[in-house]
């Protein structure tokens, strides 16, 4: 499913519990990374915790398609939901993602961080139509997004 700009604020704080894979992509790589970090930090207190956080690349998954499912099925030693960060380039990992979405028994959240993905991208096409997945597009700032950012920063610092 595509996440609309209107629903984005709430989604970044607390994605729906049935969402298992989130793709954040776009031309503003800084914003992509910031949104990925925001989602993850609302799920895992310490993003450096090796028992709750894993990092993979699209190349690693492409070279070993079972690697994503193996990571997703691993359990945290101290309990709690796990997060897998995937830095995605141009690799097509849609088969591994489909296998993961068909797999039951894990609450691990997979966060895909990517640059610009066209509408023809197999990964993007797959995740936009999946109920257990969400796609967030990040575009360059415009006046409305800048105003929203300024308001958010003022609110965080209790300034008016």
Short mmCIF file of C-alpha atoms in Angstrom, two decimals:
data_model
loop_
_atom_site.label_atom_id
_atom_site.label_comp_id
_atom_site.label_asym_id
_atom_site.label_seq_id
_atom_site.Cartn_x
_atom_site.Cartn_y
_atom_site.Cartn_z
CA UNK A 1 0.00 0.00 0.00
CA UNK A 2 1.11 3.53 -0.64
CA UNK A 3 1.22 5.83 2.38
CA UNK A 4 -0.35 9.18 1.56
CA UNK A 5 1.30 12.43 2.66
CA UNK A 6 -1.78 13.11 4.78
CA UNK A 7 -1.29 9.87 6.79
CA UNK A 8 2.50 9.99 6.86
CA UNK A 9 2.99 11.72 10.24
CA UNK A 10 1.02 9.13 12.18
CA UNK A 11 2.44 6.27 10.11
CA UNK A 12 6.04 7.22 10.94
CA UNK A 13 5.23 7.19 14.66
CA UNK A 14 3.27 3.93 14.67
CA UNK A 15 2.82 1.84 11.52
CA UNK A 16 -0.18 -0.46 11.54
CA UNK A 17 0.68 -3.73 13.33
CA UNK A 18 0.01 -5.90 10.28
CA UNK A 19 2.72 -4.08 8.24
CA UNK A 20 5.81 -6.28 7.95
CA UNK A 21 7.82 -4.51 5.24
CA UNK A 22 8.22 -0.78 4.69
CA UNK A 23 9.94 0.69 1.64
CA UNK A 24 11.05 4.30 1.95
CA UNK A 25 12.46 5.66 -1.29
CA UNK A 26 12.98 8.84 -3.22
CA UNK A 27 15.22 11.54 -4.52
CA UNK A 28 15.83 13.10 -1.10
CA UNK A 29 18.18 10.48 0.37
CA UNK A 30 18.57 12.42 3.63
CA UNK A 31 14.82 12.45 4.16
CA UNK A 32 14.61 8.75 3.25
CA UNK A 33 17.20 7.91 5.91
CA UNK A 34 15.58 10.20 8.48
CA UNK A 35 12.18 8.54 8.01
CA UNK A 36 13.65 5.04 8.23
CA UNK A 37 15.39 5.99 11.48
CA UNK A 38 12.19 7.53 12.89
CA UNK A 39 10.16 4.38 12.22
CA UNK A 40 12.86 2.13 13.67
CA UNK A 41 13.41 4.23 16.79
CA UNK A 42 9.71 3.94 17.61
CA UNK A 43 10.07 0.14 17.61
CA UNK A 44 13.54 -0.42 19.07
CA UNK A 45 14.94 1.75 21.87
CA UNK A 46 18.59 1.19 20.96
CA UNK A 47 19.29 0.97 17.22
CA UNK A 48 22.78 -0.35 18.05
CA UNK A 49 21.33 -3.44 19.79
CA UNK A 50 22.68 -6.38 17.74
CA UNK A 51 19.97 -8.70 19.12
CA UNK A 52 17.09 -6.54 17.90
CA UNK A 53 18.58 -4.82 14.85
CA UNK A 54 20.18 -6.32 11.74
CA UNK A 55 21.54 -4.67 8.63
CA UNK A 56 21.63 -6.18 5.16
CA UNK A 57 22.17 -4.91 1.65
CA UNK A 58 20.18 -5.67 -1.44
CA UNK A 59 23.29 -7.35 -2.86
CA UNK A 60 23.55 -9.73 0.12
CA UNK A 61 19.90 -10.72 -0.32
CA UNK A 62 20.25 -11.07 -4.09
CA UNK A 63 23.31 -13.31 -3.65
CA UNK A 64 21.66 -15.38 -0.88
CA UNK A 65 17.84 -15.18 -1.25
CA UNK A 66 17.22 -17.08 2.02
CA UNK A 67 19.23 -14.56 4.06
CA UNK A 68 16.27 -12.19 4.51
CA UNK A 69 13.95 -14.91 5.84
CA UNK A 70 16.70 -16.30 8.08
CA UNK A 71 17.18 -12.87 9.66
CA UNK A 72 13.45 -12.26 9.95
CA UNK A 73 12.86 -15.59 11.70
CA UNK A 74 15.62 -14.99 14.28
CA UNK A 75 14.37 -14.12 17.75
CA UNK A 76 15.71 -11.39 19.97
CA UNK A 77 17.63 -12.73 22.95
CA UNK A 78 16.03 -10.20 25.32
CA UNK A 79 12.62 -10.21 23.67
CA UNK A 80 10.89 -7.45 21.75
CA UNK A 81 10.25 -6.80 18.10
CA UNK A 82 13.22 -6.91 15.74
CA UNK A 83 14.06 -4.58 12.87
CA UNK A 84 16.03 -5.39 9.73
CA UNK A 85 17.50 -2.46 7.78
CA UNK A 86 18.05 -3.18 4.09
CA UNK A 87 20.00 -0.72 2.00
CA UNK A 88 18.63 -1.30 -1.46
CA UNK A 89 20.28 -0.27 -4.70
CA UNK A 90 19.00 -1.45 -8.05
CA UNK A 91 18.79 -5.10 -6.96
CA UNK A 92 15.58 -6.99 -7.56
CA UNK A 93 14.85 -8.76 -4.27
CA UNK A 94 11.12 -9.09 -4.89
CA UNK A 95 11.18 -12.91 -4.74
CA UNK A 96 12.79 -12.85 -1.28
CA UNK A 97 10.29 -10.23 -0.14
CA UNK A 98 7.36 -12.28 -1.46
CA UNK A 99 8.66 -15.35 0.38
CA UNK A 100 8.97 -13.31 3.56
CA UNK A 101 5.43 -11.93 3.24
CA UNK A 102 4.08 -15.47 2.78
CA UNK A 103 5.96 -16.68 5.86
CA UNK A 104 4.10 -16.62 9.18
CA UNK A 105 5.45 -16.62 12.70
CA UNK A 106 7.55 -13.47 12.81
CA UNK A 107 6.87 -9.92 13.86
CA UNK A 108 10.20 -8.61 12.55
CA UNK A 109 9.83 -5.35 10.64
CA UNK A 110 11.88 -5.03 7.45
CA UNK A 111 12.80 -1.45 6.52
CA UNK A 112 14.00 -0.96 2.96
CA UNK A 113 15.94 2.25 2.29
CA UNK A 114 16.32 3.14 -1.39
CA UNK A 115 16.99 6.01 -3.74
CA UNK A 116 14.75 6.76 -6.67
CA UNK A 117 12.68 3.75 -7.71
CA UNK A 118 10.57 4.09 -10.82
CA UNK A 119 7.02 2.76 -11.09
CA UNK A 120 8.50 -0.18 -13.03
CA UNK A 121 10.72 -1.30 -10.12
CA UNK A 122 9.78 -4.91 -9.26
CA UNK A 123 10.27 -4.26 -5.53
CA UNK A 124 8.12 -1.14 -5.56
CA UNK A 125 5.40 -2.78 -7.68
CA UNK A 126 5.22 -5.77 -5.34
CA UNK A 127 5.07 -3.76 -2.12
CA UNK A 128 2.53 -1.20 -3.37
CA UNK A 129 -0.03 -3.95 -3.90
CA UNK A 130 0.70 -5.96 -0.72
CA UNK A 131 -1.50 -5.48 2.37
CA UNK A 132 1.38 -6.32 4.71
CA UNK A 133 3.69 -3.75 3.14
CA UNK A 134 3.86 0.02 2.91
CA UNK A 135 5.63 2.33 0.49
CA UNK A 136 6.65 5.86 1.45
CA UNK A 137 7.92 8.21 -1.25
CA UNK A 138 10.23 11.08 -0.30
CA UNK A 139 10.27 14.11 -2.55
CA UNK A 140 12.34 17.26 -2.44
CA UNK A 141 11.04 19.91 -0.07
CA UNK A 142 8.41 22.36 -1.25
CA UNK A 143 6.91 25.29 0.63
CA UNK A 144 4.29 23.17 2.41
CA UNK A 145 6.82 20.57 3.58
CA UNK A 146 9.22 23.27 4.74
CA UNK A 147 6.44 24.95 6.75
CA UNK A 148 5.57 21.58 8.30
CA UNK A 149 9.22 20.92 9.17
CA UNK A 150 9.60 24.35 10.79
CA UNK A 151 6.41 23.86 12.82
CA UNK A 152 7.56 20.40 13.93
CA UNK A 153 10.96 21.73 15.02
CA UNK A 154 9.35 24.57 16.98
CA UNK A 155 6.97 22.13 18.64
CA UNK A 156 9.81 19.78 19.64
CA UNK A 157 11.68 22.65 21.30
CA UNK A 158 8.53 24.20 22.83
CA UNK A 159 8.96 27.41 20.86
CA UNK A 160 6.12 29.47 19.46
#
